[in-house]
Short mmCIF file of C-alpha atoms and ligand atoms in Angstrom, two decimals:
data_model
loop_
_atom_site.label_atom_id
_atom_site.label_comp_id
_atom_site.label_asym_id
_atom_site.label_seq_id
_atom_site.Cartn_x
_atom_site.Cartn_y
_atom_site.Cartn_z
CA MET A 1 -26.98 -8.67 20.44
CA THR A 2 -27.87 -5.24 19.19
CA THR A 3 -25.62 -3.61 16.57
CA GLU A 4 -26.59 -0.11 16.18
CA ILE A 5 -24.16 2.60 17.05
CA LYS A 6 -24.51 3.83 20.09
CA SER A 7 -21.25 6.36 20.72
CA LEU A 8 -18.23 7.53 18.33
CA GLN A 9 -15.47 8.72 19.96
CA ALA A 10 -12.65 10.60 18.62
CA ARG A 11 -8.99 11.01 19.93
CA ARG A 12 -5.88 12.43 18.70
CA VAL A 13 -2.91 9.79 18.54
CA TRP A 14 0.76 10.06 16.67
CA ASP A 15 1.91 8.09 13.61
CA SER A 16 5.36 6.64 12.93
CA ARG A 17 6.65 9.82 11.60
CA GLY A 18 5.52 11.74 14.50
CA ASN A 19 2.79 13.57 13.07
CA PRO A 20 -0.81 13.53 14.73
CA THR A 21 -3.63 11.32 13.53
CA VAL A 22 -7.30 10.04 14.16
CA GLU A 23 -8.21 7.47 16.21
CA VAL A 24 -12.34 6.75 16.43
CA THR A 25 -13.81 4.07 19.02
CA VAL A 26 -16.99 2.83 18.09
CA GLU A 27 -19.43 1.26 20.68
CA LEU A 28 -23.09 -0.25 19.87
CA GLU A 29 -25.95 -0.92 21.95
CA GLY A 30 -24.91 -4.37 22.53
CA GLY A 31 -21.78 -3.39 23.95
CA ALA A 32 -19.77 -4.41 21.16
CA ARG A 33 -16.62 -2.08 20.42
CA GLY A 34 -14.26 -1.38 17.57
CA ARG A 35 -11.11 0.99 16.86
CA ALA A 36 -9.55 1.83 14.21
CA ILE A 37 -6.55 4.61 13.32
CA ALA A 38 -6.22 6.69 9.83
CA PRO A 39 -2.73 6.37 8.16
CA ALA A 40 -0.72 9.02 6.34
CA GLY A 41 0.58 9.08 3.35
CA ALA A 42 3.46 11.36 1.67
CA SER A 43 3.22 10.45 -2.01
CA ARG A 44 -0.06 11.36 -2.64
CA GLY A 45 -1.96 11.40 -5.43
CA THR A 46 -4.04 14.63 -6.10
CA ARG A 47 -7.71 12.79 -6.36
CA GLU A 48 -7.30 10.52 -3.26
CA ALA A 49 -9.73 11.36 -0.27
CA VAL A 50 -7.53 14.45 1.49
CA ASP A 51 -6.97 14.49 5.36
CA LEU A 52 -8.00 17.70 7.23
CA ARG A 53 -5.39 19.10 8.99
CA ASP A 54 -5.04 22.37 11.15
CA GLY A 55 -3.06 23.78 14.12
CA GLY A 56 -1.27 26.93 12.16
CA SER A 57 2.04 27.15 12.74
CA ARG A 58 1.55 24.52 15.63
CA LEU A 59 2.55 20.92 14.63
CA ARG A 60 3.47 21.76 11.18
CA GLY A 61 0.13 22.74 10.49
CA LEU A 62 -0.44 18.74 10.52
CA ASP A 63 -2.93 18.73 13.87
CA VAL A 64 -6.14 17.25 13.62
CA GLN A 65 -8.83 18.82 15.52
CA GLU A 66 -11.42 19.66 13.15
CA ALA A 67 -10.99 16.08 12.07
CA LEU A 68 -11.82 14.83 15.78
CA THR A 69 -14.53 17.57 16.36
CA ASN A 70 -16.61 16.40 12.97
CA VAL A 71 -16.14 12.38 14.81
CA ASN A 72 -17.53 13.65 17.93
CA GLY A 73 -20.03 15.92 16.79
CA LYS A 74 -22.02 15.82 12.92
CA ILE A 75 -20.55 12.27 12.21
CA ALA A 76 -21.85 10.73 15.54
CA ALA A 77 -25.07 12.26 15.06
CA ALA A 78 -25.59 10.91 11.65
CA LEU A 79 -24.46 7.49 12.40
CA ASN A 80 -26.12 7.02 15.48
CA GLY A 81 -28.93 4.26 15.65
CA LEU A 82 -27.35 2.97 12.33
CA ASN A 83 -26.51 -0.70 11.98
CA ALA A 84 -23.01 -1.30 12.38
CA GLU A 85 -23.60 -4.68 10.05
CA ASP A 86 -24.98 -2.29 7.62
CA GLN A 87 -21.44 -1.37 6.15
CA ALA A 88 -22.47 -0.05 2.67
CA GLY A 89 -25.35 1.73 4.78
CA VAL A 90 -23.04 3.33 7.28
CA ASP A 91 -20.41 4.48 4.68
CA ALA A 92 -23.39 5.86 2.50
CA ALA A 93 -24.43 8.18 5.46
CA LEU A 94 -20.64 9.10 5.55
CA ILE A 95 -20.24 10.23 1.96
CA ALA A 96 -23.86 11.92 1.97
CA LEU A 97 -23.06 14.02 4.65
CA ASP A 98 -19.67 14.95 3.98
CA GLY A 99 -20.71 15.67 0.14
CA THR A 100 -17.59 16.52 -1.41
CA PRO A 101 -15.95 14.77 -4.50
CA LEU A 102 -12.46 14.34 -2.10
CA LYS A 103 -13.75 14.19 1.40
CA SER A 104 -12.63 17.48 2.20
CA ALA A 105 -15.72 18.30 4.36
CA LEU A 106 -15.52 16.08 7.23
CA GLY A 107 -11.64 14.94 6.28
CA GLY A 108 -10.63 11.69 4.72
CA ASN A 109 -8.98 10.96 8.24
CA ALA A 110 -12.01 10.91 10.10
CA MET A 111 -14.08 9.15 7.36
CA VAL A 112 -11.50 6.45 7.28
CA ALA A 113 -10.62 5.82 11.00
CA THR A 114 -14.55 5.84 11.38
CA SER A 115 -15.60 3.54 8.65
CA LEU A 116 -12.99 1.12 9.82
CA ALA A 117 -14.24 1.08 13.71
CA VAL A 118 -17.48 0.30 12.28
CA LEU A 119 -16.20 -2.34 10.69
CA HIS A 120 -14.05 -3.99 13.65
CA ALA A 121 -17.29 -3.21 16.08
CA ALA A 122 -19.60 -5.27 13.72
CA ALA A 123 -17.02 -7.99 13.88
CA ASP A 124 -16.79 -7.67 17.52
CA ALA A 125 -20.43 -8.14 17.81
CA ALA A 126 -20.31 -10.97 15.96
CA GLY A 127 -17.76 -12.54 17.80
CA ALA A 128 -15.44 -13.20 14.87
CA PRO A 129 -11.87 -11.98 14.02
CA LEU A 130 -12.03 -9.06 11.48
CA TRP A 131 -10.85 -10.72 8.43
CA LYS A 132 -12.89 -13.98 9.02
CA HIS A 133 -15.83 -11.03 9.40
CA VAL A 134 -14.98 -9.31 6.38
CA ALA A 135 -14.62 -12.30 4.24
CA GLN A 136 -18.25 -13.55 5.78
CA THR A 137 -19.49 -10.13 4.64
CA TYR A 138 -17.65 -9.54 1.38
CA GLN A 139 -16.98 -12.80 -0.48
CA GLY A 140 -17.13 -15.69 1.39
CA THR A 141 -13.19 -16.65 0.90
CA ALA A 142 -10.00 -15.89 2.48
CA SER A 143 -6.42 -16.16 1.90
CA ILE A 144 -3.08 -15.44 3.22
CA PRO A 145 -1.15 -12.61 0.63
CA LEU A 146 1.87 -12.67 -1.21
CA PRO A 147 3.80 -9.97 1.05
CA GLU A 148 5.53 -7.31 -1.03
CA ILE A 149 8.41 -6.06 1.06
CA GLN A 150 10.45 -3.17 0.96
CA ILE A 151 14.16 -3.38 1.24
CA PHE A 152 15.73 -0.07 0.25
CA GLY A 153 13.52 3.34 0.78
CA GLY A 154 13.69 6.47 -1.75
CA GLY A 155 11.65 8.98 -3.14
CA ALA A 156 9.45 10.91 -0.74
CA HIS A 157 10.15 8.58 2.38
CA ALA A 158 13.62 9.34 2.23
CA GLY A 159 14.48 12.77 1.70
CA ARG A 160 14.20 12.67 -2.26
CA ARG A 161 17.98 10.68 -1.88
CA VAL A 162 17.26 8.59 -4.88
CA ASP A 163 14.18 9.30 -7.29
CA VAL A 164 12.38 5.78 -7.28
CA GLN A 165 10.43 5.27 -3.72
CA ASP A 166 10.24 1.65 -3.03
CA PHE A 167 12.76 -0.93 -3.94
CA MET A 168 11.14 -4.28 -2.75
CA VAL A 169 10.91 -8.28 -3.31
CA MET A 170 8.06 -10.52 -3.28
CA VAL A 171 9.07 -14.63 -2.82
CA PRO A 172 6.57 -15.85 -4.98
CA GLY A 173 7.96 -19.21 -4.52
CA ALA A 174 7.63 -19.38 -0.88
CA GLY A 175 5.43 -22.08 0.52
CA SER A 176 4.38 -20.24 3.11
CA PHE A 177 3.62 -16.26 4.48
CA ASP A 178 6.27 -17.38 6.91
CA GLU A 179 8.73 -18.61 4.59
CA ALA A 180 8.74 -15.41 2.37
CA LEU A 181 8.98 -13.31 5.38
CA GLU A 182 12.28 -15.71 6.61
CA VAL A 183 13.57 -15.32 2.60
CA THR A 184 12.73 -11.53 2.97
CA ALA A 185 14.57 -10.95 6.44
CA GLU A 186 17.59 -12.46 4.86
CA ILE A 187 17.77 -10.25 1.66
CA TYR A 188 17.11 -7.10 3.83
CA ALA A 189 19.78 -8.42 6.20
CA ALA A 190 22.35 -9.37 3.24
CA ALA A 191 21.43 -5.44 1.86
CA GLY A 192 22.41 -4.26 5.20
CA ALA A 193 25.94 -5.85 5.32
CA ILE A 194 26.72 -4.66 1.66
CA MET A 195 25.40 -1.07 2.49
CA SER A 196 28.10 -1.25 6.08
CA GLN A 197 30.74 -2.92 3.71
CA LYS A 198 30.61 0.27 1.42
CA GLY A 199 30.92 2.58 4.47
CA ARG A 200 26.82 3.53 3.13
CA SER A 201 24.83 2.30 6.31
CA VAL A 202 23.16 5.43 7.95
CA GLY A 203 19.74 4.12 8.93
CA VAL A 204 16.33 3.28 7.29
CA ALA A 205 13.63 5.43 5.55
CA ASP A 206 10.45 6.17 6.48
CA GLU A 207 8.87 2.34 5.74
CA GLY A 208 12.24 0.88 7.13
CA GLY A 209 14.02 0.00 3.83
CA TRP A 210 17.37 0.79 3.94
CA TRP A 211 18.81 4.74 3.18
CA PRO A 212 19.48 4.88 -0.16
CA VAL A 213 23.27 6.17 -0.18
CA PHE A 214 23.68 5.66 -4.20
CA ASP A 215 24.96 7.49 -7.19
CA SER A 216 22.20 5.98 -9.39
CA ASN A 217 18.84 4.56 -9.27
CA GLU A 218 19.86 1.97 -11.15
CA GLU A 219 22.95 1.42 -8.72
CA ALA A 220 20.11 0.45 -5.81
CA LEU A 221 18.84 -2.40 -8.42
CA GLU A 222 22.20 -3.57 -8.85
CA THR A 223 22.45 -3.94 -5.27
CA LEU A 224 19.29 -5.48 -4.89
CA VAL A 225 20.31 -8.11 -6.81
CA ALA A 226 23.40 -8.69 -4.73
CA ALA A 227 21.61 -8.75 -1.65
CA ILE A 228 19.23 -11.51 -2.99
CA GLU A 229 22.15 -13.25 -4.06
CA ALA A 230 24.03 -13.04 -0.98
CA ALA A 231 21.10 -14.43 0.55
CA GLY A 232 22.15 -17.62 -0.99
CA GLU A 233 18.85 -16.98 -3.80
CA LYS A 234 18.96 -17.00 -7.66
CA PRO A 235 17.35 -13.91 -8.45
CA GLY A 236 13.97 -14.48 -10.59
CA GLU A 237 13.95 -17.82 -9.01
CA ARG A 238 12.24 -17.90 -5.81
CA VAL A 239 12.41 -14.38 -5.47
CA VAL A 240 11.51 -11.43 -7.36
CA ILE A 241 11.96 -7.72 -7.58
CA SER A 242 8.91 -5.23 -7.35
CA LEU A 243 9.37 -1.50 -7.41
CA ASP A 244 7.09 1.39 -6.81
CA ILE A 245 8.45 4.32 -9.23
CA ALA A 246 6.24 7.14 -7.70
CA ALA A 247 6.63 8.91 -11.00
CA SER A 248 4.25 11.73 -9.97
CA GLU A 249 6.68 12.62 -7.74
CA PHE A 250 9.04 13.57 -9.97
CA ALA A 251 7.33 14.82 -12.92
CA GLU A 252 7.56 18.40 -13.89
CA ASP A 253 5.25 19.81 -17.08
CA GLY A 254 5.28 16.52 -18.46
CA ARG A 255 9.06 15.39 -18.23
CA TYR A 256 10.72 13.28 -15.23
CA ARG A 257 13.49 14.55 -13.50
CA LEU A 258 15.88 12.60 -12.39
CA ALA A 259 17.56 14.66 -9.65
CA LEU A 260 19.98 11.81 -8.51
CA GLU A 261 21.54 11.68 -11.96
CA ASP A 262 20.79 15.25 -13.04
CA ARG A 263 18.73 14.67 -15.83
CA THR A 264 15.44 14.96 -17.47
CA LEU A 265 13.75 11.94 -19.49
CA SER A 266 10.59 12.58 -21.77
CA SER A 267 7.53 10.22 -21.23
CA ASP A 268 9.03 7.72 -23.89
CA GLU A 269 12.22 7.98 -22.32
CA MET A 270 10.90 7.03 -19.30
CA ILE A 271 9.18 4.37 -20.80
CA ALA A 272 12.41 3.09 -22.36
CA MET A 273 14.55 3.27 -19.03
CA LEU A 274 11.88 1.49 -17.18
CA GLY A 275 11.84 -1.09 -20.37
CA SER A 276 15.64 -1.48 -20.10
CA TRP A 277 15.50 -2.44 -16.17
CA ILE A 278 13.06 -5.19 -16.83
CA ASN A 279 15.20 -6.75 -19.39
CA SER A 280 18.27 -6.50 -17.00
CA TYR A 281 16.86 -6.99 -13.59
CA PRO A 282 14.49 -9.92 -12.24
CA ILE A 283 11.41 -7.36 -12.14
CA ALA A 284 7.66 -8.59 -11.90
CA SER A 285 6.04 -5.54 -10.68
CA ILE A 286 6.06 -2.10 -11.31
CA GLU A 287 3.77 0.55 -9.53
CA ASP A 288 2.87 4.25 -11.26
CA PRO A 289 5.81 3.87 -13.79
CA LEU A 290 4.47 6.96 -14.96
CA ALA A 291 2.98 10.15 -13.95
CA GLU A 292 -1.04 10.14 -12.50
CA ASP A 293 -1.99 12.56 -15.25
CA ASP A 294 0.35 10.77 -18.10
CA ARG A 295 -2.83 8.53 -19.74
CA ALA A 296 -0.67 8.14 -23.01
CA GLY A 297 2.46 6.97 -21.25
CA MET A 298 0.83 4.66 -18.74
CA CYS A 299 -1.34 3.18 -21.83
CA ALA A 300 1.95 2.83 -23.76
CA PHE A 301 3.84 1.11 -21.13
CA THR A 302 0.99 -1.25 -20.37
CA LYS A 303 1.01 -2.12 -24.36
CA ALA A 304 4.76 -2.75 -24.04
CA TYR A 305 5.10 -4.34 -21.12
CA GLY A 306 1.76 -5.68 -19.45
CA ASP A 307 2.02 -9.09 -20.38
CA ARG A 308 5.46 -9.44 -18.61
CA VAL A 309 5.17 -7.53 -15.55
CA GLN A 310 2.47 -6.38 -12.99
CA ILE A 311 1.51 -2.47 -13.69
CA ILE A 312 0.05 -1.44 -10.61
CA GLY A 313 -1.82 2.21 -10.41
CA ASP A 314 -1.37 3.80 -6.93
CA ASP A 315 -1.46 7.69 -7.72
CA TYR A 316 -2.97 6.75 -11.10
CA LEU A 317 -5.96 4.94 -9.86
CA VAL A 318 -6.23 6.21 -6.24
CA THR A 319 -8.43 3.54 -4.73
CA ASN A 320 -11.14 4.71 -7.28
CA ALA A 321 -13.59 2.23 -8.98
CA LYS A 322 -14.57 4.37 -11.76
CA LEU A 323 -10.80 4.85 -12.36
CA VAL A 324 -10.10 1.22 -12.51
CA ALA A 325 -12.89 0.89 -14.73
CA ALA A 326 -11.69 3.72 -17.29
CA ALA A 327 -8.01 2.17 -17.01
CA ALA A 328 -9.13 -1.15 -18.40
CA GLU A 329 -10.82 0.65 -21.41
CA ASP A 330 -7.68 2.48 -21.75
CA ARG A 331 -5.72 -0.71 -21.44
CA ALA A 332 -3.72 1.20 -18.79
CA CYS A 333 -1.88 -1.06 -15.66
CA ASN A 334 -2.92 -4.62 -14.83
CA ALA A 335 -3.61 -4.32 -10.99
CA VAL A 336 -4.81 -1.66 -8.69
CA LEU A 337 -3.19 -0.92 -5.12
CA ILE A 338 -5.91 -1.04 -2.35
CA LYS A 339 -5.35 2.02 0.43
CA VAL A 340 -8.20 2.21 2.46
CA ASN A 341 -7.61 6.18 3.36
CA GLN A 342 -7.06 6.81 -0.48
CA ALA A 343 -10.71 5.90 -0.78
CA GLY A 344 -11.96 7.26 2.41
CA THR A 345 -13.93 4.42 3.16
CA VAL A 346 -13.88 0.60 3.25
CA SER A 347 -17.10 -0.29 1.11
CA GLU A 348 -15.13 2.12 -1.63
CA SER A 349 -12.49 0.45 -1.46
CA VAL A 350 -14.37 -3.01 -1.37
CA GLU A 351 -16.08 -1.59 -4.51
CA THR A 352 -12.58 -1.08 -6.42
CA LEU A 353 -11.17 -4.24 -5.35
CA ALA A 354 -14.34 -5.77 -7.15
CA ALA A 355 -13.86 -3.31 -10.42
CA ALA A 356 -10.60 -4.39 -10.62
CA TRP A 357 -11.61 -8.14 -10.70
CA THR A 358 -14.08 -7.29 -13.04
CA ALA A 359 -11.95 -5.62 -15.20
CA GLY A 360 -9.23 -9.10 -14.76
CA TYR A 361 -6.75 -7.01 -12.76
CA ARG A 362 -4.90 -7.76 -9.59
CA GLY A 363 -5.31 -5.99 -6.10
CA ILE A 364 -2.57 -5.27 -3.50
CA VAL A 365 -3.92 -3.88 -0.34
CA SER A 366 -1.35 -1.60 1.13
CA ALA A 367 -0.01 0.31 3.64
CA ARG A 368 0.81 4.38 3.96
CA SER A 369 4.15 5.46 4.87
CA GLY A 370 2.83 7.28 7.88
CA GLU A 371 1.19 4.10 9.82
CA THR A 372 0.42 3.11 13.31
CA GLU A 373 0.23 0.09 15.19
CA ASP A 374 -3.48 -0.41 13.81
CA VAL A 375 -3.23 -3.73 11.92
CA SER A 376 -6.35 -3.58 9.96
CA ILE A 377 -5.11 -3.77 6.54
CA SER A 378 -3.92 -7.26 7.65
CA HIS A 379 -7.18 -8.57 8.16
CA LEU A 380 -8.83 -6.93 5.11
CA SER A 381 -5.90 -8.27 2.56
CA VAL A 382 -6.68 -11.60 4.30
CA GLY A 383 -11.06 -11.41 3.86
CA LEU A 384 -11.25 -9.71 0.78
CA ASN A 385 -8.97 -12.44 -0.68
CA ALA A 386 -6.77 -9.72 -2.08
CA GLY A 387 -3.95 -11.86 -3.03
CA GLN A 388 -1.03 -9.23 -2.24
CA LEU A 389 0.09 -7.10 1.04
CA LYS A 390 2.52 -4.19 0.70
CA VAL A 391 3.16 -2.79 4.05
CA GLY A 392 6.96 -1.53 4.04
CA SER A 393 9.97 -3.51 5.85
CA PHE A 394 11.29 -4.89 8.92
CA THR A 395 13.06 -2.61 11.70
CA ARG A 396 9.92 -0.90 11.81
CA SER A 397 7.35 -2.10 14.22
CA GLU A 398 4.57 -0.37 12.60
CA ARG A 399 5.26 -2.76 9.80
CA MET A 400 5.76 -5.68 11.92
CA ALA A 401 2.99 -5.24 13.93
CA LYS A 402 0.82 -5.91 10.32
CA TRP A 403 3.32 -8.93 9.12
CA ASN A 404 3.31 -10.56 12.59
CA GLU A 405 -0.95 -10.31 12.41
CA CYS A 406 -0.55 -12.28 9.14
CA LEU A 407 1.43 -14.98 10.38
CA ARG A 408 -0.99 -14.74 13.54
CA ILE A 409 -4.01 -15.41 10.80
CA GLN A 410 -1.85 -18.15 9.07
CA ASP A 411 -1.76 -20.07 11.81
CA GLU A 412 -5.67 -19.70 11.96
CA LEU A 413 -6.53 -20.66 8.53
CA GLY A 414 -3.47 -23.09 7.55
CA GLU A 415 -0.31 -22.80 5.06
CA ASN A 416 -2.60 -24.38 2.50
CA ALA A 417 -4.43 -20.54 2.82
CA PHE A 418 -1.25 -18.92 1.24
CA VAL A 419 -1.36 -17.76 -2.43
CA GLY A 420 2.15 -17.93 -2.91
CA GLY A 421 2.98 -17.02 -6.77
CA ALA A 422 -0.47 -17.09 -7.82
CA PRO A 423 -0.99 -13.34 -8.15
CA LEU A 424 2.28 -13.23 -10.41
CA VAL A 425 1.41 -16.53 -12.61
CA ASP A 426 0.40 -13.99 -15.75
CA THR A 427 3.96 -12.19 -15.31
CA TRP A 428 7.27 -13.44 -16.67
CA TRP A 429 7.61 -15.13 -13.45
CA GLY A 430 4.46 -17.60 -13.70
CA LYS A 431 4.90 -17.98 -17.51
CA GLY A 432 8.75 -19.21 -16.95
CA ARG A 433 7.70 -21.72 -14.17
CA THR A 434 4.68 -23.32 -16.65
CA ALA A 435 7.16 -23.58 -19.11
CA GLY A 436 9.25 -25.55 -16.99
CA ALA A 437 12.02 -22.87 -17.12
O1 2PG B 1 3.02 5.35 -2.74
C1 2PG B 1 3.04 4.66 -1.92
O2 2PG B 1 2.73 3.33 -2.59
C2 2PG B 1 2.76 4.20 -0.52
C3 2PG B 1 3.00 3.36 0.21
O3 2PG B 1 4.72 2.88 0.04
O4 2PG B 1 3.36 5.72 0.08
P1 2PG B 1 2.52 6.98 0.34
O5 2PG B 1 1.88 6.66 1.65
O6 2PG B 1 3.48 7.88 0.91
O7 2PG B 1 1.61 7.28 -0.67
MG1 MG B 2 2.82 4.06 -4.42
#
């Protein structure tokens, strides 16, 4: 089967926030096809690939016509005839054609949908599911990741009702992906019941977590612990808490403005507050504890807590291999979030994960807050052997599509392929386990 790219076609589709986004279909000479859709973030790092948006007053200026034109015109012309099996070559051609540091010429949305669609087409040509094609292309092994699932949404995903963005759980003590989902579904339902009892049940945030009607950020943590207990679990045993602080979103001139609590903290005070949370709650992972430009704070936080919790750089590292290498020199963070649209291409995302492993960092494949039915990231997390996957919550089908896809892949790979708590063995959770606690 010939795998040269024959044609590219872009179409406007819609994401889970009702915003337009880019879908690309690629056809190869031999007839194989691939299709992918660009997601969109709300809490975005300033150093991530930018989407091309237009429309003026129409569609709140969020239209994607220019990005579609780029795919159908310049990108198609540059990629036609290239071998889809050579993902690195295709992505290099995209990067060269764009020629800007943040993908602003072609648009990160145009580039990521194209790059992923080519990957899908190559898998189709090989007659393999995407996860298998990815594993064969990059590093041979595949595994089912530990899911990181949101229970309460917040920050930019919930009208800034609370400052912290994601209150999540992980079930490192689960024996299978299926079991991890089941335990989390019980916790999610228990959290909903608690909110109802308090008269605070008013729907869900952008990623499906319950809407955060709390008087303080810490009340959300207390409620999360209560939900874990109400689901019949002992917090810290099978189930641990994971937070995405998304601190860049409320950083102002080097300080942190907790609007809900009407107080402003210095970087040191922010570190002290998060430290007290780590001491009081079974938290095994924290993402973006400090702002993307608070290098000293991130170094100090990692020095203080990096041997106890997973510290993920999202806005701080924007799926960029060079930033991961620099953070490793600094000893800032010990894990990186992998968002393909932050990098702009599949190859750069894979390079970032490789850089993470070189540095001894973990990698967590992640969705964006604006998503669609596209399940590419489920396959990437499995085929890249990433170990962890963050997708949002229950009750929203753009999220469940991805979790359910992992269940299907688990059926193909078998329960033994589930990584379980392995990604967290270096945190207090895993250390407690090996010490028999
Ligand atoms: O911050 C994040 O990790 C993501 C997903 O939760 O949010 P967004 O896509 O809005 O950047
Ligand atoms: Mg984040």
